[in-house]
XYZ file of C-alpha atoms in Angstrom:
486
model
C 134.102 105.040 173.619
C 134.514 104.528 169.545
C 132.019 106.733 168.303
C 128.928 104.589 166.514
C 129.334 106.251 163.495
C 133.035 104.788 163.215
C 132.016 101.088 163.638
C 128.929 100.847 162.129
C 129.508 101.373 158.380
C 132.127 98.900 157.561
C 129.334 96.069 159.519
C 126.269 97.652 157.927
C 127.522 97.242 154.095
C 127.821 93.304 155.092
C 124.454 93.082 155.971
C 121.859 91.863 153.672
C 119.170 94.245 154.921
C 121.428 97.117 154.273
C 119.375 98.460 150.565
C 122.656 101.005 149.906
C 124.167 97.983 148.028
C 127.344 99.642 146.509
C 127.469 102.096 149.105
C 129.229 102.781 152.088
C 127.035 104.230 154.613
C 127.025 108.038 155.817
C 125.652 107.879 159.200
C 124.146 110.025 161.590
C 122.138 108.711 164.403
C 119.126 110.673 164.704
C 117.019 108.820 167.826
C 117.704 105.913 170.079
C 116.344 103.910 173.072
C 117.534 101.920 176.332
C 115.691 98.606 177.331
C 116.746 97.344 181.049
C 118.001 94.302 181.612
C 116.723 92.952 184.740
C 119.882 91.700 185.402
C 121.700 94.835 185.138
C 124.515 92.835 183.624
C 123.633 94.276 179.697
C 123.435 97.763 178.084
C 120.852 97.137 175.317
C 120.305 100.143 173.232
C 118.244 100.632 169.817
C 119.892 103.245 167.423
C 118.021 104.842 164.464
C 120.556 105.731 162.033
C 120.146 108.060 159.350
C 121.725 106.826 156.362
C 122.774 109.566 154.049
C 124.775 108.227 151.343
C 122.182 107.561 148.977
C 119.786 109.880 146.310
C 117.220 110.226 149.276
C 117.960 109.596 152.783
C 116.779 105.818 154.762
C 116.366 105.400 158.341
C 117.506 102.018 159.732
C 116.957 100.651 162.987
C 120.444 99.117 164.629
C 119.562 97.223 168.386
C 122.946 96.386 169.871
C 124.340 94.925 173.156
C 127.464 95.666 174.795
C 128.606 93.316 177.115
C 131.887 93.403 179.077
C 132.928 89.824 178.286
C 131.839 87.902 175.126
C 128.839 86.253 174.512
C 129.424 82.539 173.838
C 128.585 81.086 170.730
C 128.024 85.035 169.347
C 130.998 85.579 167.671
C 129.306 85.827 163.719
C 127.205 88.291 165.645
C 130.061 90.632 167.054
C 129.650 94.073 165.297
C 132.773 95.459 166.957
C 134.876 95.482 170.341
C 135.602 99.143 171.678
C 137.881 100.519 173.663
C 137.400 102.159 177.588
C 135.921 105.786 177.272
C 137.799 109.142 177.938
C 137.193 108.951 181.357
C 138.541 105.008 181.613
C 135.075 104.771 183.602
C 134.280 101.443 180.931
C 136.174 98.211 180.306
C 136.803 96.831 176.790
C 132.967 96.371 175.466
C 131.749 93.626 172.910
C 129.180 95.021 171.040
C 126.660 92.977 169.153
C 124.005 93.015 166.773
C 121.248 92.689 169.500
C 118.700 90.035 167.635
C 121.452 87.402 168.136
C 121.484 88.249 171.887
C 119.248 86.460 174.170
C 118.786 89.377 176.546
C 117.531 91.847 173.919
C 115.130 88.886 172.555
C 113.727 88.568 176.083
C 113.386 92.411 176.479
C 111.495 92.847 173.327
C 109.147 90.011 173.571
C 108.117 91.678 177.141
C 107.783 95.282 176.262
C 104.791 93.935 173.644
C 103.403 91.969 176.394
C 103.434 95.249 178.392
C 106.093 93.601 180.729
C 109.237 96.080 180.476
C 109.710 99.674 179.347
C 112.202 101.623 177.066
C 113.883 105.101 178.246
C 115.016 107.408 175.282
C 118.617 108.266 175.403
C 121.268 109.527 173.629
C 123.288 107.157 173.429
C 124.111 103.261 174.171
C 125.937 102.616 177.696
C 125.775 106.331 178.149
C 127.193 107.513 181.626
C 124.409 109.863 182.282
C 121.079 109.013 183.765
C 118.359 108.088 181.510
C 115.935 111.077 180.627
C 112.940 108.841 181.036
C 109.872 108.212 178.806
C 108.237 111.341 179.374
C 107.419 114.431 177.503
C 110.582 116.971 177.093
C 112.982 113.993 175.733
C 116.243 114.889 174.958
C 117.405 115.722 170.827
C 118.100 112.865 169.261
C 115.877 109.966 171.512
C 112.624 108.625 171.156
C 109.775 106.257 172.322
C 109.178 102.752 171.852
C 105.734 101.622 173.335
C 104.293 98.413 173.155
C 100.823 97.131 172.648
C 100.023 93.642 173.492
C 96.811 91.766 170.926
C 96.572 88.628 172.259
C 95.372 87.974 176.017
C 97.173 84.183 176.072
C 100.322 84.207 178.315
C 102.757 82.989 175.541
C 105.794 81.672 178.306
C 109.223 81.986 179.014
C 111.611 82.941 176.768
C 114.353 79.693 177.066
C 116.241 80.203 174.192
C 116.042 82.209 170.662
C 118.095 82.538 167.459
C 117.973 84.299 164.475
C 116.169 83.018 161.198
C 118.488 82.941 158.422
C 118.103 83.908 154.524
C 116.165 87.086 154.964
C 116.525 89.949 152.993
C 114.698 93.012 154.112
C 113.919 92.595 157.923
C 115.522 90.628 161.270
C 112.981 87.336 162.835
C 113.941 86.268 165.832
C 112.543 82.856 166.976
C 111.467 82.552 170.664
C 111.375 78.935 172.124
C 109.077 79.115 175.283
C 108.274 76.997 178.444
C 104.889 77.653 179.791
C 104.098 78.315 183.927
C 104.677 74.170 184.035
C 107.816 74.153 182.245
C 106.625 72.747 179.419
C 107.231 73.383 175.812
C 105.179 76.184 174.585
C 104.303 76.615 170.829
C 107.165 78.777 169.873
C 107.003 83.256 168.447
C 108.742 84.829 165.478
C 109.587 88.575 166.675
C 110.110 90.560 163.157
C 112.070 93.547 163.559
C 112.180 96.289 160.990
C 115.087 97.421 159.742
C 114.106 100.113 157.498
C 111.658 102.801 158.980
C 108.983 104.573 157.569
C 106.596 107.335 158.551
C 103.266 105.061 159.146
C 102.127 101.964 159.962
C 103.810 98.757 158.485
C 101.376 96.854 156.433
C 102.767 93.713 157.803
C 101.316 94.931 161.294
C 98.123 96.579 159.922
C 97.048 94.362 157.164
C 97.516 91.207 158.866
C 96.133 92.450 162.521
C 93.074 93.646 160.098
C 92.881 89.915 159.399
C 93.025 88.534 162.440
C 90.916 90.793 164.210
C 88.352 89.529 161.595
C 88.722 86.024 162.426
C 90.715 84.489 159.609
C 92.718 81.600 160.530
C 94.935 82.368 157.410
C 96.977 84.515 158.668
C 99.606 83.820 162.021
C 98.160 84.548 165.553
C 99.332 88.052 166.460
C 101.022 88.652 170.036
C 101.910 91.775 169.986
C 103.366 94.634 168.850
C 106.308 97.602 169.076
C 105.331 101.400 167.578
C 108.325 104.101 167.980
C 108.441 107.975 167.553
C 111.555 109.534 166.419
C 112.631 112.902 165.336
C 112.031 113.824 161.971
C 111.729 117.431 160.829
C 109.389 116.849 157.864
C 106.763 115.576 160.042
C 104.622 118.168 161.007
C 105.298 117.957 164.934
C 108.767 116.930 164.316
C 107.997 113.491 165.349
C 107.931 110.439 162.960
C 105.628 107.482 164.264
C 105.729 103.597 163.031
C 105.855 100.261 163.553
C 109.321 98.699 165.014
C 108.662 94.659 165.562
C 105.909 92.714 165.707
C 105.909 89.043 167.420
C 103.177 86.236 166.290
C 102.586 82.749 166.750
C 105.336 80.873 163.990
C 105.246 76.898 162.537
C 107.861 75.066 163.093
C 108.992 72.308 160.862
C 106.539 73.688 158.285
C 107.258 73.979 154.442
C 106.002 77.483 152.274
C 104.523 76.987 149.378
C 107.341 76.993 147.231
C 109.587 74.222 148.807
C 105.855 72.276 148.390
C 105.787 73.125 144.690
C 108.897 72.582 143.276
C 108.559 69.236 145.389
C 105.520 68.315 142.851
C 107.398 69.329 140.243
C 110.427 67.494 141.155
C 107.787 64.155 141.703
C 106.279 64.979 138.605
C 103.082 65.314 140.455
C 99.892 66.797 139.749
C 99.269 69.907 141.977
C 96.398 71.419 141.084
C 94.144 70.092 143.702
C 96.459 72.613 146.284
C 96.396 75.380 143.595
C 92.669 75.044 143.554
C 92.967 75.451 147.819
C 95.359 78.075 147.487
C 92.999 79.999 144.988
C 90.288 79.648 147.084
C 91.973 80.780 150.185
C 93.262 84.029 148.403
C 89.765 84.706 147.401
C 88.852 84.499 151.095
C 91.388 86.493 152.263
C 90.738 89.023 149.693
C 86.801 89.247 151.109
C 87.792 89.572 154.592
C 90.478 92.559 153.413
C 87.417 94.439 151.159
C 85.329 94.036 154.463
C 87.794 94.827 157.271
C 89.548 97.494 155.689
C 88.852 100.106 153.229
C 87.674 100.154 149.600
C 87.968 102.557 146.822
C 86.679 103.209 143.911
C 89.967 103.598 140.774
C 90.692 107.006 140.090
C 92.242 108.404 136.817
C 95.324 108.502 138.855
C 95.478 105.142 139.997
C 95.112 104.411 136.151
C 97.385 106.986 135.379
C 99.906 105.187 138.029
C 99.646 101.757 136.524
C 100.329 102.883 133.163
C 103.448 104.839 134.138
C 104.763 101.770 136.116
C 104.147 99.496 133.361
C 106.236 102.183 131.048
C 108.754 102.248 133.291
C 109.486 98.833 133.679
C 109.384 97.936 130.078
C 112.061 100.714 129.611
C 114.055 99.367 132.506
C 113.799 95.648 130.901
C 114.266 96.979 127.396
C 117.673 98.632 128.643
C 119.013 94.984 130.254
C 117.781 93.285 127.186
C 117.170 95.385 124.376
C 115.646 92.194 122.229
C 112.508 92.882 124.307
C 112.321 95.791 122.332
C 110.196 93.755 119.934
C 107.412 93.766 122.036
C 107.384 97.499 121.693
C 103.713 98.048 120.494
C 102.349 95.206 122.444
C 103.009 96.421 125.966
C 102.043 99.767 124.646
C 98.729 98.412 123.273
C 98.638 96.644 126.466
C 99.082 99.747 128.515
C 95.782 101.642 126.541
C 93.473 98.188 126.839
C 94.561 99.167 130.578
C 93.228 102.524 130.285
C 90.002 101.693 128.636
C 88.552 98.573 130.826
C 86.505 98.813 133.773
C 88.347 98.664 136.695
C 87.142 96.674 140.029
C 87.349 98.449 143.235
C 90.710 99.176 145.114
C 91.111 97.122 148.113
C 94.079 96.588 150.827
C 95.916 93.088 149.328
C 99.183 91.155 150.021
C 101.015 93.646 147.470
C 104.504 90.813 147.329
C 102.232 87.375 146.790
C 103.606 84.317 145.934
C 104.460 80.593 146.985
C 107.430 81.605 149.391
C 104.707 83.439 151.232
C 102.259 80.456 151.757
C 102.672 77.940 154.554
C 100.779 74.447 154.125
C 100.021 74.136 158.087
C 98.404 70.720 158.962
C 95.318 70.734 160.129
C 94.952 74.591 159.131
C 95.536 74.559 155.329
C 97.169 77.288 153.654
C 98.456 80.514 155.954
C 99.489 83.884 154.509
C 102.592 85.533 155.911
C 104.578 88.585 155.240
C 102.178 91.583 154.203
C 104.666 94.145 154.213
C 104.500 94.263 150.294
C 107.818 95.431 148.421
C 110.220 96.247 150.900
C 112.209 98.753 148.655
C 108.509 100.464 147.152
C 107.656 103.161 149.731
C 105.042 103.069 152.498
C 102.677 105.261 151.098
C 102.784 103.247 147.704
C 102.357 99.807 149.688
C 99.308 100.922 151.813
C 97.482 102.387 149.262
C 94.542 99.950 147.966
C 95.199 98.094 145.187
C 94.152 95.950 142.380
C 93.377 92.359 143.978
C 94.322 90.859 140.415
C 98.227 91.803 141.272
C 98.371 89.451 143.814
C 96.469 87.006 141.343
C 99.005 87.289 138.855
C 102.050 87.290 141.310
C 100.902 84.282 142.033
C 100.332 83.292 138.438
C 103.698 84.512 137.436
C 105.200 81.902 140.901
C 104.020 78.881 139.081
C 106.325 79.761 136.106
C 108.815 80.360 138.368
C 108.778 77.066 140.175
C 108.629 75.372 136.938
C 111.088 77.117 135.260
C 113.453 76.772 138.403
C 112.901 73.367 138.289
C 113.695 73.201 134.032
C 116.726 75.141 135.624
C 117.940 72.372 137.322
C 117.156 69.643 135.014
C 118.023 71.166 131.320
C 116.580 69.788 128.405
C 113.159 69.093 130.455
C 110.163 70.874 130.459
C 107.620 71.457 133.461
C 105.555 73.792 131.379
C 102.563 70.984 131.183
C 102.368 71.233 135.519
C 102.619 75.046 135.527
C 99.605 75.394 133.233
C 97.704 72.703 135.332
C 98.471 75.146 138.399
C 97.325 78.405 136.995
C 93.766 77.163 135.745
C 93.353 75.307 139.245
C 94.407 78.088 140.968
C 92.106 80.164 138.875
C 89.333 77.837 139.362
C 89.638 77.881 142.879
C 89.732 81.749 143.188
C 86.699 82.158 140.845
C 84.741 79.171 142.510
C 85.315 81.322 145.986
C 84.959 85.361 145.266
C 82.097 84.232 142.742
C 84.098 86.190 139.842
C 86.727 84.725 137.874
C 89.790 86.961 137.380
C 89.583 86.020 133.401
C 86.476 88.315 133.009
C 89.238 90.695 133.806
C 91.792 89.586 131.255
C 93.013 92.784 129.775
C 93.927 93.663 133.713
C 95.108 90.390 134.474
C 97.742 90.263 131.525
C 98.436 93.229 132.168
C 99.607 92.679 135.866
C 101.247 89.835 134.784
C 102.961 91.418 131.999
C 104.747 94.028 134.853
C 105.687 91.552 137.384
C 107.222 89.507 134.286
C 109.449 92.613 133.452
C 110.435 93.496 136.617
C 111.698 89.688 136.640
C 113.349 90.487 133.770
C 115.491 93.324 134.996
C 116.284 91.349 138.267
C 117.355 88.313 136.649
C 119.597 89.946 134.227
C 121.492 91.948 137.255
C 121.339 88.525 139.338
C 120.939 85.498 137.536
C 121.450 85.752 133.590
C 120.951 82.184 133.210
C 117.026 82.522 134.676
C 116.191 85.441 132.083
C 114.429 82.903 130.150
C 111.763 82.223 132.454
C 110.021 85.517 132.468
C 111.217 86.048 128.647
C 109.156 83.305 127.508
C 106.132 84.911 129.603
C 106.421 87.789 127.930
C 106.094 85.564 124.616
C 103.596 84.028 125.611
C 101.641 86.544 126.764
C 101.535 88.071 123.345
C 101.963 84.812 121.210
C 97.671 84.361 121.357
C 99.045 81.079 123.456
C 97.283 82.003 126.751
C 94.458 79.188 127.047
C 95.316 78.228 130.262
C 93.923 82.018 131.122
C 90.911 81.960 128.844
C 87.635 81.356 129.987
């Protein structure tokens, strides 16, 4: 059969969780597994691809399907069609990218429920027997277990698709039926495309949370955690999260879509900034008490200071007028160096109103902990500063207002966005009993990073946006920053 490694590249450079943009992949797969179908009529195989085109290797994970006739209504999903093997023992095979495929949505959901089992293998619709999930596997297989957190029967899997607009990762939404037949409140099943030695924050973090008892964070279901070779590791085996599944809201609006909304309306929102503060301050307690604290080392002082140097230099070399600002971010970066710094403490690490859901009856629910997808693991489960998800979220009401002056030019939305920061502020101080402008010289600081990194990303992406976090950045040092004053 056509070798993966032949296929693959031309599909994965299309994809918009491939991170090699400009690249065409080098690939070498260095693990796999086999989930059954019970209806023997599917090979469903998970490939872990080593990706070696880049500066540093990146492992993806790759579930496909091959079917012997086409799978109807599939055909954006077809990754290729290949030809009988050597010994003319296969029939033309459609392969496809398995989250589109009902039968690998069904498989998945079940092995976290503790339903169905993986085999490692070598390969996809190999003609060997499986090797089985014991010790002794094979080079170049590995282990998929799954672990099962809630004790509710979810249903039947009746029908799934894929959600669209990601960047990063693969959700599959699972429509159930319950014993009855009746509609059952439907799953999203994340699946990780890029692996990393360790757990997944989004896993860890938010499990942390619900195992607490917060009700602002999704209802977990389960789980997925793989092994796979890797030779840096020090038994040769890397472990981490695959795909998680949890409860998801249908027909409900994030934060942002909510926002710009207001904005749009011209209406007040600071009475769900206020909400939103205070439910960030809650979710920050339950984090500091649920999972570890540290006190800030030199290090971690050291760490922010280099990051803030390196994304001014990064901004300054997209728009060199920011060069201007010069002695204020580096006067910024010593009042950074010279404060007190609060305790470390496991946070969102990529918070703002796109990862906010206003669910009736519930309030506001946090999703997506896995921080900055293209950081690396060890950076985004490190504690942190729980002022950087403070002034992501700070730096979010800009955005939606400046999106929104986007759209309309020659209006101005800056009057609601400062309404929305001091609520939101309010609401966070009222709640953790400390209001994050005691901690100003952090806080601007925090800000002052996530408004360069904008800065970089809308010059590569959207030129015509650069103004939004350019005018932060004047602000910020323009002695115009009452609306962060005490």
């Amino acid at each position: 059969m056509q070798e993966l490694e032949e296929f693959l590249p031309p599909w994965m450079v299309k994809q918009r969780w491939y991170a090699g943009k400009g690249r065409v992949p080098v690939l070498r797969r260095i693990g796999g597994l086999r989930f059954q179908d019970p209806a023997g009529e599917v090979d469903v195989a998970v490939h872990l691809m080593l990706d070696e085109s880049g500066q540093s290797a990146t492992i993806y994970q790759v579930p496909l399907t091959y079917r012997s006739a086409r799978l109807a209504g599939a055909d954006h999903a077809l990754v290729a069609t290949v030809e009988p093997n050597r010994h003319g023992r296969h029939a033309v095979r459609y392969v496809y990218d398995a989250p589109h495929d009902p039968v690998f949505a069904t498989a998945l959901l079940q092995l976290m429920l503790g339903e169905g089992t993986t085999t490692p293998g070598e390969g996809a619709a190999s003609d060997e027997p499986s090797s089985g999930m014991a010790s002794g596997m094979a080079p170049g297989s590995a282990i998929g277990r799954g672990h099962r957190v809630s004790t509710a029967i979810p249903g039947q899997v009746i029908a799934s698709h894929v959600l669209k607009g990601e960047q990063s990762n693969t959700s599959i939404i699972l429509e159930l039926v319950d014993a009855r037949g009746a509609p059952a409140n439907p799953l999203i099943c994340k699946l990780f495309r890029v692996l990393h030695h360790g757990d997944n924050p989004d896993v860890a973090v938010q499990s942390a949370l619900a195992a607490a008892g917060s009700t602002h964070v999704p209802r977990s279901v389960g789980y997925v955690v793989g092994e796979w070779p890797d030779t840096s590791a020090p038994d040769g085996m890397a472990r981490g999260h695959l795909a998680c599944a949890q409860e998801f809201f249908p027909d409900v609006e994030d934060a942002w879509r909510v926002a710009l909304a207001a904005v749009a309306a011209d209406e007040d929102f600071s009475e769900q900034a206020r909400s939103l503060g205070q439910t960030t301050a809650e979710v920050h307690a339950t984090l500091a008490h649920a999972m570890t604290t540290v006190t800030a080392s030199d290090e971690d002082v050291a760490a922010l200071s280099r990051s803030m140097r390196a994304r001014h230099a990064s901004a300054v070399s997209e728009v060199p007028a920011l060069a201007a600002y010069d002695s204020m971010v580096h006067a910024s970066i010593e009042r950074v160096s010279s404060v007190k710094w609060p305790a470390l403490q496991r946070i969102h690490g990529d918070y703002h109103l796109g990862q906010v859901l206003e669910v009736p009856h519930r309030g506001w629910v946090l999703v997506d902990f896995e921080g900055e997808p293209l950081r690396p693991l060890t950076e985004r489960t490190r504690p942190d500063l729980a002022l950087r998800d403070v002034a992501g979220m700070l730096r979010s009401f800009d955005y939606a207002a400046g999106a929104w002056e986007q759209m309309h030019p020659g209006r101005y939305a800056r009057e609601w966005a400062d309404r929305a920061r001091i609520a939101f502020l309010e609401g966070y101080a009222k709640e953790s009993g400390r209001d994050p402008r005691e901690d100003a010289a952090l806080l601007d600081a925090l800000e002052l990073d996530k408004a360069l990194y904008e800065v970089v990303y809308e010059a590569r992406n959207r030129p015509t946006w650069l103004t939004i976090p350019t005018t932060a950045i004047d602000r910020l040092f323009a002695g115009r920053r009452s609306d962060l004053r005490l």
